[in-house]
Every structure is written in structure tokens, then in C-alpha cells.
XYZ file of C-alpha atoms in Angstrom:
716
model
C 205.847 204.022 -207.280
C 206.439 200.653 -205.857
C 207.817 196.993 -207.619
C 205.944 194.048 -206.175
C 208.154 191.017 -208.534
C 208.966 192.835 -211.147
C 206.252 194.565 -211.764
C 205.392 198.006 -211.481
C 202.760 199.050 -209.284
C 200.596 203.220 -209.097
C 200.217 203.496 -205.188
C 201.051 205.994 -202.987
C 200.283 204.063 -200.000
C 201.939 200.124 -200.522
C 199.401 199.575 -198.116
C 196.851 199.273 -200.103
C 198.280 196.323 -202.600
C 196.779 193.101 -200.834
C 199.046 190.692 -199.192
C 198.703 187.512 -199.818
C 200.054 185.047 -196.707
C 200.916 181.414 -197.923
C 201.350 178.808 -196.224
C 202.402 175.566 -197.468
C 205.633 173.181 -196.132
C 206.905 172.605 -199.666
C 209.294 175.858 -200.545
C 208.141 174.788 -204.620
C 204.670 175.126 -204.463
C 205.532 178.335 -201.918
C 207.851 180.331 -204.470
C 205.856 178.849 -207.837
C 202.585 180.146 -205.758
C 204.210 184.051 -205.208
C 206.042 184.130 -208.639
C 202.180 183.933 -209.440
C 200.383 186.035 -207.486
C 202.845 188.812 -207.824
C 202.663 188.717 -212.154
C 199.486 189.211 -210.867
C 199.964 192.805 -208.504
C 199.932 191.358 -204.878
C 202.771 191.138 -201.679
C 203.573 187.445 -200.532
C 204.240 186.565 -197.999
C 205.415 183.133 -197.199
C 205.130 180.602 -194.115
C 206.677 177.210 -193.574
C 203.985 175.894 -191.260
C 200.734 176.590 -189.101
C 202.965 178.188 -185.973
C 204.461 180.025 -188.094
C 201.452 181.265 -189.752
C 200.482 181.667 -186.334
C 203.222 183.457 -185.426
C 203.627 186.509 -188.807
C 199.904 186.907 -189.215
C 199.443 188.112 -185.619
C 202.050 190.422 -186.603
C 200.201 191.747 -189.521
C 197.151 191.025 -191.092
C 197.231 190.145 -194.442
C 194.445 190.219 -196.570
C 193.654 186.635 -198.730
C 195.893 183.219 -196.696
C 196.665 180.371 -198.880
C 197.214 177.267 -196.627
C 197.483 173.996 -197.737
C 196.540 171.521 -195.475
C 198.531 168.352 -194.572
C 201.358 169.861 -193.312
C 203.589 168.576 -190.269
C 203.466 169.946 -187.071
C 199.976 171.675 -187.145
C 197.696 170.702 -189.982
C 195.583 172.752 -192.421
C 192.680 172.241 -190.232
C 193.982 173.071 -186.758
C 195.865 175.835 -188.680
C 192.951 177.404 -189.811
C 190.939 177.409 -186.470
C 194.186 178.992 -184.646
C 193.619 182.148 -187.592
C 190.248 182.480 -186.822
C 190.919 182.945 -183.048
C 193.954 184.726 -184.221
C 191.479 187.693 -186.654
C 188.759 187.883 -183.916
C 185.459 189.714 -185.609
C 187.754 190.625 -189.177
C 186.808 189.002 -192.165
C 190.100 187.723 -194.110
C 188.988 185.065 -197.337
C 191.882 180.905 -195.590
C 191.327 179.282 -198.501
C 192.622 175.849 -198.201
C 194.841 174.519 -200.668
C 194.430 170.892 -200.870
C 195.228 167.630 -203.095
C 191.945 165.607 -201.173
C 189.121 165.728 -203.111
C 186.877 163.549 -200.909
C 183.107 165.653 -199.461
C 184.816 164.641 -195.918
C 187.734 167.292 -196.254
C 185.536 169.571 -197.632
C 183.019 170.258 -195.366
C 185.454 169.920 -192.473
C 187.197 172.184 -193.810
C 184.600 174.682 -194.278
C 183.190 173.610 -190.288
C 186.574 175.411 -189.025
C 186.841 178.200 -190.785
C 187.549 178.405 -194.479
C 186.028 180.545 -196.988
C 187.637 178.570 -200.219
C 189.311 175.727 -201.300
C 191.978 175.129 -204.400
C 192.436 171.978 -205.339
C 196.516 170.495 -206.659
C 197.432 170.704 -209.402
C 197.525 174.611 -209.191
C 196.882 176.182 -212.028
C 198.668 179.695 -212.326
C 196.702 181.493 -214.354
C 193.315 181.030 -212.413
C 194.689 181.443 -209.463
C 195.770 184.481 -209.754
C 192.415 185.643 -211.149
C 190.176 183.291 -207.972
C 192.379 185.245 -205.467
C 191.057 188.564 -206.799
C 188.138 187.224 -207.136
C 188.303 186.070 -204.034
C 189.773 189.422 -202.115
C 186.860 191.486 -204.367
C 183.764 189.370 -202.429
C 185.602 190.079 -199.073
C 186.253 193.148 -199.120
C 182.325 193.337 -200.167
C 181.692 191.956 -197.661
C 183.491 193.249 -195.608
C 181.943 197.147 -196.432
C 178.495 195.557 -195.949
C 179.155 194.501 -192.472
C 180.158 196.819 -192.357
C 177.615 198.711 -192.961
C 175.140 196.925 -191.345
C 177.271 197.218 -188.079
C 176.368 200.839 -188.863
C 172.770 201.271 -189.742
C 172.731 198.521 -186.059
C 174.891 201.436 -184.207
C 172.447 204.121 -186.169
C 169.184 202.580 -185.056
C 170.262 201.764 -181.616
C 170.884 205.376 -181.023
C 168.185 206.246 -182.850
C 165.066 203.341 -180.579
C 164.643 203.174 -184.490
C 163.851 199.234 -185.371
C 162.692 197.957 -189.424
C 160.065 195.743 -189.992
C 158.791 193.779 -192.505
C 154.860 191.869 -192.308
C 153.616 189.382 -196.035
C 150.681 189.939 -195.840
C 149.927 186.185 -197.722
C 150.976 184.979 -195.050
C 150.532 187.046 -191.852
C 154.537 186.828 -191.429
C 155.746 189.352 -189.504
C 159.645 190.117 -189.131
C 161.598 192.277 -186.674
C 164.674 194.073 -186.163
C 167.057 193.269 -183.114
C 166.003 197.310 -182.505
C 161.587 196.952 -182.644
C 162.117 193.358 -180.210
C 164.474 195.991 -177.815
C 161.585 198.610 -178.552
C 158.805 195.903 -177.425
C 160.881 194.889 -174.751
C 161.495 191.335 -176.211
C 164.266 189.579 -177.107
C 164.795 188.178 -180.012
C 162.728 184.526 -180.143
C 160.171 185.819 -178.266
C 159.282 188.429 -180.645
C 155.976 188.971 -182.580
C 155.180 186.737 -185.710
C 152.469 187.602 -186.733
C 149.899 190.348 -186.909
C 147.432 189.663 -184.285
C 150.581 189.158 -181.710
C 151.740 192.619 -182.696
C 148.103 193.908 -181.918
C 149.101 192.137 -178.722
C 151.370 194.707 -178.002
C 149.850 197.930 -178.327
C 148.603 199.749 -175.599
C 144.414 198.092 -175.599
C 143.182 202.215 -176.295
C 145.190 202.200 -179.166
C 145.079 199.421 -180.736
C 141.703 199.869 -182.320
C 143.411 203.406 -184.043
C 146.635 201.637 -185.050
C 143.738 198.889 -187.105
C 142.302 201.448 -188.658
C 145.687 203.183 -189.590
C 146.760 199.583 -190.975
C 143.044 199.101 -193.256
C 143.567 202.616 -194.020
C 146.985 202.005 -195.632
C 146.605 198.769 -197.468
C 143.289 199.531 -198.533
C 144.050 203.465 -200.359
C 148.437 202.320 -200.602
C 148.583 206.279 -199.409
C 151.594 205.748 -195.557
C 151.613 204.931 -192.775
C 152.082 207.022 -189.841
C 151.223 206.985 -186.055
C 152.493 208.346 -182.317
C 150.741 205.024 -180.378
C 151.833 202.951 -177.507
C 153.142 199.546 -176.754
C 153.812 197.744 -173.160
C 156.239 196.214 -172.571
C 156.821 192.941 -170.240
C 156.762 195.249 -166.886
C 152.887 196.671 -168.258
C 155.378 199.864 -168.933
C 154.864 202.594 -171.462
C 156.496 203.933 -174.611
C 155.766 206.328 -176.882
C 156.314 204.643 -180.450
C 156.583 206.264 -183.792
C 154.815 204.023 -186.573
C 155.976 204.567 -190.103
C 155.346 202.331 -193.020
C 154.409 201.649 -197.305
C 152.833 198.965 -199.059
C 154.603 196.949 -201.377
C 152.558 195.976 -203.943
C 152.673 192.944 -206.569
C 152.585 192.851 -211.283
C 148.630 192.698 -210.467
C 148.811 196.004 -208.064
C 147.690 194.225 -205.180
C 149.240 195.199 -201.764
C 151.105 191.559 -200.318
C 153.399 193.287 -197.747
C 154.385 196.604 -194.955
C 157.630 197.587 -194.716
C 158.630 200.639 -192.480
C 160.454 201.473 -189.049
C 159.232 201.952 -185.200
C 161.408 204.497 -183.547
C 160.762 204.962 -179.122
C 159.533 208.524 -179.418
C 158.911 208.793 -175.242
C 161.944 210.784 -174.585
C 160.736 213.417 -177.097
C 156.795 213.023 -175.515
C 158.073 213.701 -172.211
C 159.666 216.507 -173.605
C 156.940 217.618 -175.050
C 155.189 217.037 -171.868
C 156.927 218.995 -170.321
C 157.505 221.458 -172.674
C 153.886 221.583 -172.251
C 153.983 221.460 -168.560
C 155.310 224.918 -168.315
C 153.354 226.865 -170.540
C 150.554 226.320 -169.639
C 150.035 224.909 -166.178
C 151.484 226.756 -163.051
C 154.740 224.935 -160.989
C 153.464 226.441 -157.778
C 150.412 224.619 -157.047
C 150.514 222.345 -160.657
C 146.961 224.168 -161.893
C 146.156 226.081 -165.591
C 147.678 229.019 -165.504
C 146.306 232.319 -167.019
C 147.269 231.223 -170.192
C 145.078 227.419 -170.156
C 142.966 228.697 -168.480
C 141.821 231.492 -171.203
C 142.050 228.612 -174.038
C 139.138 226.384 -171.356
C 137.013 229.599 -171.124
C 136.920 230.525 -174.720
C 136.302 227.014 -175.655
C 133.111 226.864 -172.710
C 132.303 230.263 -173.608
C 132.245 228.691 -178.449
C 129.978 225.622 -175.956
C 127.116 226.904 -173.565
C 127.360 229.178 -177.156
C 126.207 227.030 -179.136
C 124.176 224.560 -176.729
C 121.652 228.226 -175.607
C 123.116 226.724 -172.644
C 124.571 228.297 -169.155
C 128.134 229.446 -167.759
C 129.725 230.749 -164.282
C 133.204 231.742 -163.696
C 134.621 231.771 -160.250
C 137.069 234.302 -159.547
C 138.905 233.987 -155.473
C 141.632 235.850 -154.416
C 142.004 235.460 -151.218
C 141.531 237.545 -148.304
C 144.848 239.802 -146.208
C 147.121 237.617 -148.149
C 149.793 239.225 -148.232
C 149.351 239.961 -144.495
C 150.899 235.693 -143.732
C 153.530 236.770 -146.813
C 154.464 239.108 -144.936
C 154.873 237.589 -141.487
C 155.457 234.058 -142.134
C 157.530 234.274 -145.210
C 157.278 233.371 -149.153
C 158.329 229.711 -148.370
C 154.973 229.531 -146.413
C 152.876 231.760 -148.318
C 153.710 228.758 -150.616
C 152.348 225.844 -148.822
C 148.956 227.432 -148.032
C 148.377 228.512 -152.405
C 148.348 225.382 -152.426
C 147.146 224.056 -149.679
C 144.083 225.818 -151.493
C 145.330 224.876 -154.595
C 144.084 220.918 -153.266
C 141.121 222.264 -151.288
C 139.123 223.444 -153.795
C 140.313 220.036 -156.532
C 138.620 218.367 -153.073
C 135.849 220.557 -152.559
C 134.226 221.091 -156.099
C 132.835 217.141 -156.758
C 133.764 214.823 -160.510
C 131.234 216.524 -161.681
C 132.182 219.904 -161.978
C 135.717 218.859 -164.488
C 138.272 219.687 -161.764
C 141.239 217.701 -162.227
C 145.311 217.872 -161.500
C 146.609 218.760 -165.796
C 147.039 214.029 -167.306
C 143.523 213.053 -166.091
C 142.640 211.856 -168.279
C 139.142 212.779 -170.063
C 138.938 215.523 -167.326
C 138.474 219.171 -168.247
C 140.590 221.679 -166.275
C 138.984 224.247 -164.998
C 139.366 225.245 -161.235
C 143.535 227.626 -163.041
C 146.057 230.294 -160.401
C 146.455 233.702 -162.727
C 148.782 234.569 -160.114
C 149.085 235.037 -156.206
C 147.062 234.054 -155.254
C 143.693 234.484 -157.748
C 142.195 231.519 -158.827
C 139.642 230.817 -161.328
C 136.666 228.199 -161.138
C 134.601 228.458 -163.910
C 131.844 226.294 -164.641
C 129.698 225.318 -167.548
C 126.537 223.890 -169.087
C 124.692 225.080 -165.938
C 121.355 224.020 -164.860
C 120.770 227.027 -162.957
C 121.649 229.079 -160.240
C 121.638 227.474 -157.053
C 123.913 225.124 -158.547
C 126.751 228.055 -158.757
C 125.622 229.077 -155.365
C 126.205 225.115 -153.692
C 129.869 225.561 -155.332
C 131.144 228.886 -154.007
C 129.534 228.241 -150.308
C 131.772 225.041 -150.704
C 134.964 226.503 -151.768
C 134.830 229.467 -149.008
C 133.576 227.248 -145.758
C 136.831 225.247 -147.281
C 139.513 227.568 -147.260
C 138.153 229.192 -144.379
C 139.146 225.283 -141.942
C 142.744 226.478 -140.888
C 145.851 225.258 -142.220
C 148.771 223.485 -140.470
C 151.909 225.409 -141.980
C 155.458 224.305 -140.701
C 153.856 224.255 -137.948
C 152.132 226.238 -137.682
C 147.662 227.655 -137.419
C 147.089 229.435 -140.358
C 143.585 231.194 -140.975
C 142.586 232.612 -144.643
C 139.498 233.426 -145.934
C 138.522 234.208 -149.592
C 136.457 236.502 -151.087
C 134.761 235.165 -154.673
C 133.095 237.137 -157.376
C 130.370 234.893 -160.371
C 129.687 236.758 -163.186
C 126.952 234.050 -165.532
C 127.582 233.823 -169.224
C 125.509 235.303 -171.856
C 123.294 237.791 -168.704
C 127.158 239.167 -167.675
C 129.317 238.992 -171.355
C 128.820 237.200 -174.323
C 133.250 236.935 -174.327
C 136.332 235.980 -172.667
C 137.300 239.983 -171.150
C 134.205 240.571 -170.495
C 133.194 237.750 -168.142
C 136.522 237.932 -166.928
C 136.568 241.897 -165.963
C 133.137 241.610 -164.461
C 133.713 238.633 -162.003
C 136.988 240.839 -160.691
C 134.117 243.480 -160.164
C 132.267 241.476 -157.888
C 135.144 240.443 -156.637
C 136.126 243.518 -155.824
C 132.606 243.400 -154.846
C 132.855 240.542 -152.117
C 136.399 242.717 -150.686
C 134.231 245.886 -149.652
C 130.924 243.909 -148.036
C 132.771 242.533 -145.390
C 135.333 240.114 -147.062
C 135.100 235.795 -147.039
C 131.368 235.937 -148.856
C 130.224 236.059 -152.858
C 128.286 238.057 -154.884
C 126.955 238.402 -157.659
C 128.917 241.180 -160.900
C 124.346 240.772 -161.902
C 122.412 243.509 -159.256
C 119.834 240.519 -159.802
C 121.888 237.982 -158.795
C 122.577 239.069 -155.632
C 119.355 239.405 -154.773
C 118.107 236.543 -155.986
C 121.824 235.549 -153.922
C 120.334 237.282 -150.635
C 116.769 235.907 -151.415
C 118.345 232.149 -150.576
C 119.587 233.123 -147.709
C 116.934 234.814 -145.620
C 115.372 231.689 -147.324
C 117.735 229.492 -145.449
C 117.848 231.111 -142.278
C 113.931 230.545 -141.810
C 113.936 226.688 -142.859
C 116.709 226.002 -140.425
C 113.233 226.970 -137.925
C 110.836 226.008 -140.099
C 110.340 222.759 -137.329
C 110.803 223.928 -134.762
C 107.642 226.497 -135.617
C 105.250 224.188 -137.312
C 105.288 225.483 -140.145
C 105.501 222.182 -142.382
C 103.104 220.186 -143.028
C 102.309 216.539 -144.233
C 99.770 215.416 -147.225
C 98.629 212.117 -148.204
C 98.728 210.881 -151.874
C 95.965 208.283 -151.440
C 97.481 204.622 -153.410
C 94.421 202.540 -155.378
C 94.912 198.561 -155.099
C 93.618 197.126 -159.199
C 93.318 193.820 -158.282
C 90.232 195.226 -154.966
C 89.517 197.903 -156.494
C 89.912 198.777 -153.075
C 92.613 202.069 -150.901
C 95.724 200.393 -150.330
C 98.045 202.761 -148.740
C 99.469 206.857 -148.589
C 102.023 208.511 -150.215
C 103.087 211.061 -147.222
C 104.985 214.215 -148.563
C 105.691 217.750 -147.278
C 104.878 220.790 -147.453
C 106.311 224.579 -145.700
C 104.663 227.204 -145.683
C 106.735 229.933 -144.147
C 105.202 232.061 -141.695
C 101.918 230.822 -142.284
C 101.795 231.865 -145.739
C 101.622 229.804 -148.852
C 102.728 226.257 -148.805
C 105.068 225.777 -151.115
C 105.786 222.454 -153.268
C 109.040 220.338 -151.889
C 111.187 222.077 -154.739
C 111.723 224.970 -153.715
C 113.125 223.938 -150.429
C 113.964 220.361 -150.455
C 117.220 221.089 -152.823
C 118.243 223.770 -149.710
C 117.433 221.709 -147.707
C 119.990 218.675 -149.154
C 122.876 221.665 -149.855
C 122.283 222.363 -145.806
C 121.573 219.066 -143.975
C 119.045 220.447 -143.101
C 117.304 217.502 -145.319
C 118.328 215.289 -142.027
C 116.343 217.766 -139.522
C 113.348 217.361 -142.137
C 113.538 213.930 -143.117
C 113.046 212.505 -139.214
C 109.989 214.204 -138.435
C 108.200 213.203 -141.980
C 108.946 209.961 -140.761
C 107.965 210.251 -136.628
C 105.226 212.034 -137.882
C 103.776 210.116 -140.754
C 103.922 206.903 -138.538
C 102.226 208.636 -136.362
C 99.473 210.182 -138.748
C 99.258 206.227 -139.642
C 98.904 204.816 -136.114
C 95.148 208.448 -135.563
C 93.596 207.437 -138.079
C 93.605 203.251 -137.326
C 92.648 205.107 -133.738
C 89.437 206.284 -135.548
C 88.815 203.181 -137.051
C 90.173 203.343 -140.776
C 91.295 199.790 -142.369
C 94.534 199.801 -142.567
C 96.821 201.581 -144.659
C 100.622 201.206 -145.748
C 102.018 204.497 -145.112
C 105.007 205.735 -147.622
C 107.635 208.008 -146.731
C 110.599 209.087 -149.485
C 113.876 209.227 -147.647
C 116.619 211.213 -149.102
C 120.323 209.780 -150.207
C 121.745 212.406 -146.858
C 119.281 210.794 -144.539
C 120.594 206.403 -146.072
C 124.175 207.384 -144.653
C 124.452 209.841 -142.213
C 122.005 209.004 -140.211
C 121.323 206.111 -138.080
C 118.892 205.213 -140.118
C 117.314 201.717 -138.774
C 117.484 203.454 -135.290
C 115.635 206.768 -136.751
C 112.241 203.791 -137.939
C 113.073 202.061 -134.659
C 112.669 205.776 -132.729
C 109.850 206.113 -134.422
C 107.559 203.176 -135.341
C 108.436 202.688 -130.761
C 106.873 205.907 -130.707
C 104.096 206.257 -132.412
C 103.045 201.939 -131.942
C 102.846 201.193 -135.187
C 102.806 197.842 -136.661
C 106.557 198.059 -139.669
C 104.035 196.260 -142.191
C 102.240 199.799 -142.296
C 105.823 201.832 -143.370
C 106.883 201.679 -146.745
C 109.987 203.858 -147.387
C 111.247 204.691 -150.816
C 114.622 205.862 -151.719
C 115.666 206.245 -155.171
C 118.125 203.995 -157.482
C 121.058 205.945 -157.095
C 120.988 204.447 -153.487
C 121.536 201.707 -154.224
C 124.804 201.744 -156.189
C 126.535 203.710 -153.407
C 128.581 201.600 -151.197
C 127.390 198.448 -151.882
C 127.752 196.153 -148.687
C 126.562 199.263 -146.608
C 123.747 199.540 -148.311
C 122.723 196.125 -148.838
C 123.508 195.500 -144.829
C 120.490 198.748 -143.729
C 117.785 197.579 -146.437
C 118.279 193.764 -144.293
C 118.020 195.453 -140.929
C 114.976 197.139 -141.979
C 113.588 194.197 -143.668
C 113.725 192.257 -140.471
C 112.199 195.391 -138.868
C 109.657 194.414 -140.940
C 109.614 197.718 -142.909
C 108.807 198.006 -146.988
C 111.203 199.217 -149.465
C 110.488 200.917 -152.067
C 112.525 202.778 -155.444
C 111.221 205.860 -156.378
C 110.532 206.913 -159.789
C 111.877 203.212 -161.759
C 113.077 203.937 -165.086
C 114.446 207.160 -164.662
C 118.182 206.320 -164.088
C 120.761 203.118 -163.683
C 117.271 200.822 -163.810
C 119.947 198.164 -163.886
C 118.503 193.924 -162.753
C 121.676 192.764 -161.185
C 120.634 195.579 -158.088
C 116.662 194.100 -158.256
C 117.312 190.982 -157.346
C 120.355 190.975 -154.955
C 119.035 193.701 -152.915
C 115.681 193.300 -150.457
C 112.468 195.406 -151.979
C 109.038 195.179 -152.008
C 107.469 197.385 -154.550
C 108.647 199.395 -157.996
C 107.221 202.489 -158.247
C 106.724 203.438 -162.399
C 107.963 206.929 -162.881
C 104.722 209.356 -164.134
C 106.894 210.480 -167.149
C 105.899 206.474 -168.838
C 102.580 206.971 -167.514
C 101.636 210.337 -169.111
C 102.866 210.019 -172.730
C 101.082 206.153 -172.541
C 97.869 208.370 -174.892
C 100.390 209.583 -176.932
C 100.802 206.748 -178.072
C 104.783 206.329 -177.835
C 107.995 204.158 -177.102
C 106.713 205.029 -173.065
C 104.544 201.882 -173.015
C 106.265 199.403 -173.696
C 108.685 200.182 -171.335
C 106.305 200.080 -168.245
C 104.707 196.634 -169.698
C 108.868 195.500 -169.261
C 109.283 196.990 -166.189
C 105.447 194.808 -164.903
C 107.077 191.979 -165.721
C 110.633 191.932 -165.086
C 109.481 192.975 -161.597
C 106.873 189.986 -161.516
C 109.829 187.707 -162.502
C 111.312 189.667 -159.561
C 107.866 188.622 -156.363
C 108.295 192.978 -157.102
C 104.508 194.740 -156.515
C 104.830 198.101 -159.167
C 103.059 201.340 -158.134
C 102.204 203.747 -160.800
C 102.708 207.217 -160.061
C 101.342 210.568 -162.022
C 97.443 208.403 -163.521
C 95.634 210.290 -164.258
C 93.255 210.044 -166.942
C 91.008 207.069 -167.806
C 92.450 205.426 -170.398
C 95.901 205.149 -168.455
C 94.603 203.753 -165.774
C 92.878 201.090 -167.926
C 96.212 200.542 -169.881
C 98.091 200.100 -166.606
C 94.848 197.399 -165.678
C 95.179 195.086 -168.446
C 99.392 194.946 -168.660
C 98.856 193.864 -164.423
C 100.085 196.558 -162.626
C 99.342 196.351 -159.129
C 98.832 199.953 -157.622
C 98.521 203.637 -159.095
C 98.490 206.678 -157.068
C 97.260 210.510 -159.287
C 95.349 212.812 -159.460
C 92.617 210.658 -161.591
C 92.124 208.717 -157.367
C 92.958 212.484 -155.663
C 95.726 214.946 -155.567
C 97.725 214.825 -152.221
C 95.559 216.096 -148.854
C 95.956 218.191 -146.487
C 94.890 215.224 -142.739
C 91.849 216.596 -141.996
C 91.135 216.589 -146.453
C 92.683 213.080 -146.612
C 90.277 211.186 -143.468
C 86.426 212.205 -145.499
C 88.522 211.109 -148.608
C 88.950 207.838 -146.808
C 86.444 206.281 -145.820
C 84.444 208.271 -148.803
C 86.520 207.132 -151.124
C 85.888 209.212 -154.705
C 87.111 206.431 -156.854
C 87.102 205.601 -160.831
């Protein structure tokens, strides 16, 4: 209980009684103000001038200052400025008490930091109420300031900011923290919705737009995680929330919400996921993630009636390396094996490190020295054999670890879906069983779980061995299919097609041995033989008196890149004594899309040599007009799949017409393959196709048979 000016104030803390500092050089005025304010329950301190007021304000901060304007030594305006420095950020109301009523003085008072002003003579009854009101407003303002400061601190700590979008005006207002999240100063923050979208990561922009549109359309809250781009191009993960504000007619007029930087949470989630699903040593998926991937692959294969395969790899004698060289070298070896698995398998085998977008993990480390490889969407078993061979070859190369050369081999067990198991557990068990069978067979090999598949693998291995000796044993032969010039009605060329008669037996078509030749690299030797033999045959026909014909020879992509192609062709032409203009080399579209600079150089060299170049099976690959214009080509060969469906009235005739028109505009000749009926021939003639080949003219003929045909052609 305290007494102020004869008035009893109920309070346990005298500091709770508001204090007013009265500054005036007139003693009587100070006394009158003191008496009035004490009657209203205020504590009052006095100062006779500005300098004394500054001293007392520095000793104890008042709640309100009543400050006279006209004073000696330091007037009220200057005192007000100095008081604001003393008070700092604290909001202490300063009320100017003056007899001045001119507008200029009032404006000057506000410029100096005054809160309000009271004119003399002072109405004592009004003064107490006026000070109470000013004090109440000051406390409310201070509470609001502290609340805002607390909110700003909380938002800064939480990396959370608020925003509002006025839809009609298309203006977005962001808090300072939102600007901070987007890496911008407050002056550079986005002022429109489009400007905001430009800060969203391009891959997430469409998702954000759809989410915003759905919120406005349905009135449902907006909640979404997306990425934003900082000024340095760095990515931040943001969690956005918003609700719709409606006008009286129920129309959406604004979106109000928050953005929170959740990058740390996302990184923590990724780390947790990595620890849960990936092997910490090699970075490959562990058993848990592999089981998920395998289950998904089996479900996909079952739904789409596709094949899948599981390869179970175990390193041979890994324990010996661990025991003799130490576990640190063993760990380095496991990492090296993981790297070779990833680099050996092509991108089409869907192999990648964690975090690569769009990639499907198919290589895993189950533990110890056990690895698994999952292959889905298989066309045939040969694909599995190729990959198993590549893996064994890659692992067999020496590893250089800790200054030592380390050798290791692997044993692979193969299990196929659905032949060897239709569920996860069965497939893994059978692949594991096949792996142990591979170890029993001497290690450093692969074995299928199915005996029939093993038999096929053995057969393919034997076929490869025989194919290696086919050239020297003269088991390879060329057959020739005639080509007809529709403008002249005369034969204009032949296409050389390789055939193989193992051990002098039944002829094998290219589809049964050329893929194996490609895989093993034998295609280089075979391809060179085909070019030399075809040139020699063309020269032999000329010497027989047969009219000159173009000799077309197919090249594989391996020949184009792994052989000194121009030198091989030059040597073959010189050896046969054949004019280069009678040789045409056929390549696929895929060759043009690889190593563009080298491709262009090789084709130009062939052009200078005088050799023709044709694009085989055009229309089944990329069919890009840009490379047709860029590369020096002579002929487009229309794939037989388009020709075959002419009579069924499908869309293929339209495609053929387009190809012919395009070739004509580029100055290229067109050759249609697979012509088997008179109707197909007539359609192609009407569309302006220059040349055709197919069974309607003749099937591929042996060297002996083609001579009779060339001398007595049976043309349609």
C-alpha cells in the first residue's frame, strides 16, 4: 500500500506505479502538473531544464515525459532528440507541452520524435486522462512490438515466413524471413505470382502451379514440399502452406500462408533413408532395398508378362585376401568391385548410385562379399549371358589397392523369372544355389539354376568357339539380293548378306550368329572379310562381262568405331581393283548419333574416296531430319516393316510417301526393302521410289546362282 500525492494506491510493487517526468523551467507549472497527475495515481519527478531531464532519464527510465518546448540552455526540441537516444529502442512517449500553435512547430516536434503535444494553458482535468490514454497506448504498442519481435525471432529460428497473395492485384507480400529463404533482400522480393514461380525449381514449378490452382478452385488448403533456387543457383527445400480468403460473394480474393525452409529436415530424412536402405561401405542398396526393388520388378514382370533375371555374385577366396592383407584392403576391394559392377553394366541395365533421378537400383550388396544384380524386361536369355560374361571379365582384371596388386575372381548364379521361381524368396534361393554350383564347377564362371538353361549356355559357348575359326575354315559365304531401278527397269545393284555353314552343314541366317559376333568382338574380323570378299566378287562380275552393279555391304557400329574403317575399305578396293563408285556401305541411324565429329570426319573421308553411304532400315530409329542434312549421305533404305503393311491399308503408306518426299528434297535416292507383291511394287513406283529389293525380284542367291540371274534376270 503506497500513498501518492495524498492518494492511497493498492500495489505490492511501487515500480508498478507509472512514473511521469515533467520538464519545465517554470516551477509553478511543474507543481501544478505534479499535483494533477498525483491525483490520478502517477508518480512524478521534475526537471527544471533539458540537461537535468537527460540526467534523470538516464538514472531511471520514466513511463511518460511531459516536455516544455521553450526552455533556456536546451530547448524542448533538442531535448526530445537526445531523450530518444537515451531511451534507445524502448518506446517512451514524449509529450510536448507548449503554448505554440503554429503548424511548423507541431511538425518539428514530431520530426524530433515527439509522441503527442498538449497546448498551454493546461486543462488539469483533461491532462490526467490524456496521460493515462497515452500511457495505455504506449504499453499496447510496446506489447505489440515485443510480440512482433518474438514472432520474428521464432520465425527466424524455425526458418518460417509468412506471405499473402492479392489475386486481383497480382501482388505477393512476403515477410523478411520468406525473402531470406529465397535468398533475396527485402527490396528484391517478388511482387507478383509469376515472379514467385520463377524462384521455384523448374522441375517443381508445374506441381506448385497445379497445387495453387486446385486450392483456388476447391477452396482446400495448400500443403506442398518443393524446391526453390537461391541467387547462387543452390537448391532449398521449402514446405508451403496456404488458405484461401473469400469476399462476401464467396469468390477467392487472396491466399495467405507460410513458407518454411525444411532443407535440414530433408537432408536428415535422406541420411536416415541412406542408413536404412544403403550399404555404408559401397554406397550400393542393401538387402532391405534390394528386396523392395526385386518385389516391384517381379510384380511388373507378372503384370506385363515379361521376363526377369537375378544374378547372385560371390567373390572367390575373399576370406584369404581379408586374412592375409587385412580388413582395410578387403573393404577397398569390395568398393572396387562395386565400382566395376556399376561401370561395366550399360545404362540400359538401369544401374546407378543413390540420388540419381529416374534411376532404378538393380545392383546391391547383401553382406560380406555377396552382390546381386537384377535385370528386368528381358528379351532373351542371351542378354543375361552377355552381362554375366562382362561382369566376370571386369572382376578378373587386377585391383591396385594400398600399393599392392590384388587378383580376385567371381562365381555367378543365375535364376530366371518365371522359369526358376515366381516369388522373391524362391528366386533368391535358386540364384544362391546356382552360385554354389558355379563354385563347384571350378569358380570364375556362371551357372543357371535350370539345367536346360545351362545346356543353352554351353551351346552358345561352343558356338562362339566355332565362330572364331569360321573365317579361316572358309565356312562364311556371301549371298546376294538383287536391286531393281524402277525408272529404267534394269538391275542396278545387289546387297551382300553373310551366311555361315558350321562344319559345312546347314546355312545359318545372320540373326543366329551376328549378335554373338557383336558381343565377342568377332564382328570386326568378319566385317573386314565381308568388305574384301564383296569387292572381289564385284570385280569378278565385271571381268565376266556383266554390266556394272553397285555392291552394298552392311557395317556394324563396332566396325565403324573400332576399325580404321577408311583404311580397310581403301585396301579392299585396291586389292580387288574395284572403282569406289561401285561400293555402297550401309550403316544404321544409331551410328550417326554417336561421336558426331568423328562420324562426320569418317563419312567425309569415304565420300572423298568415292564410296556411297546408305542409311539402312530408315524409319525404325530416330529418323532425324537434322542429321540427314548434316552428314554426306547418298541413299535411304526404307525398312521392310513399312512396305509389308501397304496392302493392309494402314498408316505405313503415308510414312513411306513422307520418307520418299523428304529424301527427294535432300537429293537422296530411296531403296525399299522387302518388296514381295506386285501391289507393293506399283505403290512404290507411283510414289517415286527409285529402287526396290525383295522376294518379288529374288531371294538372296549364292555366288553361283546370282551369275545366272544377272545374265537372265526374271524381273516383275
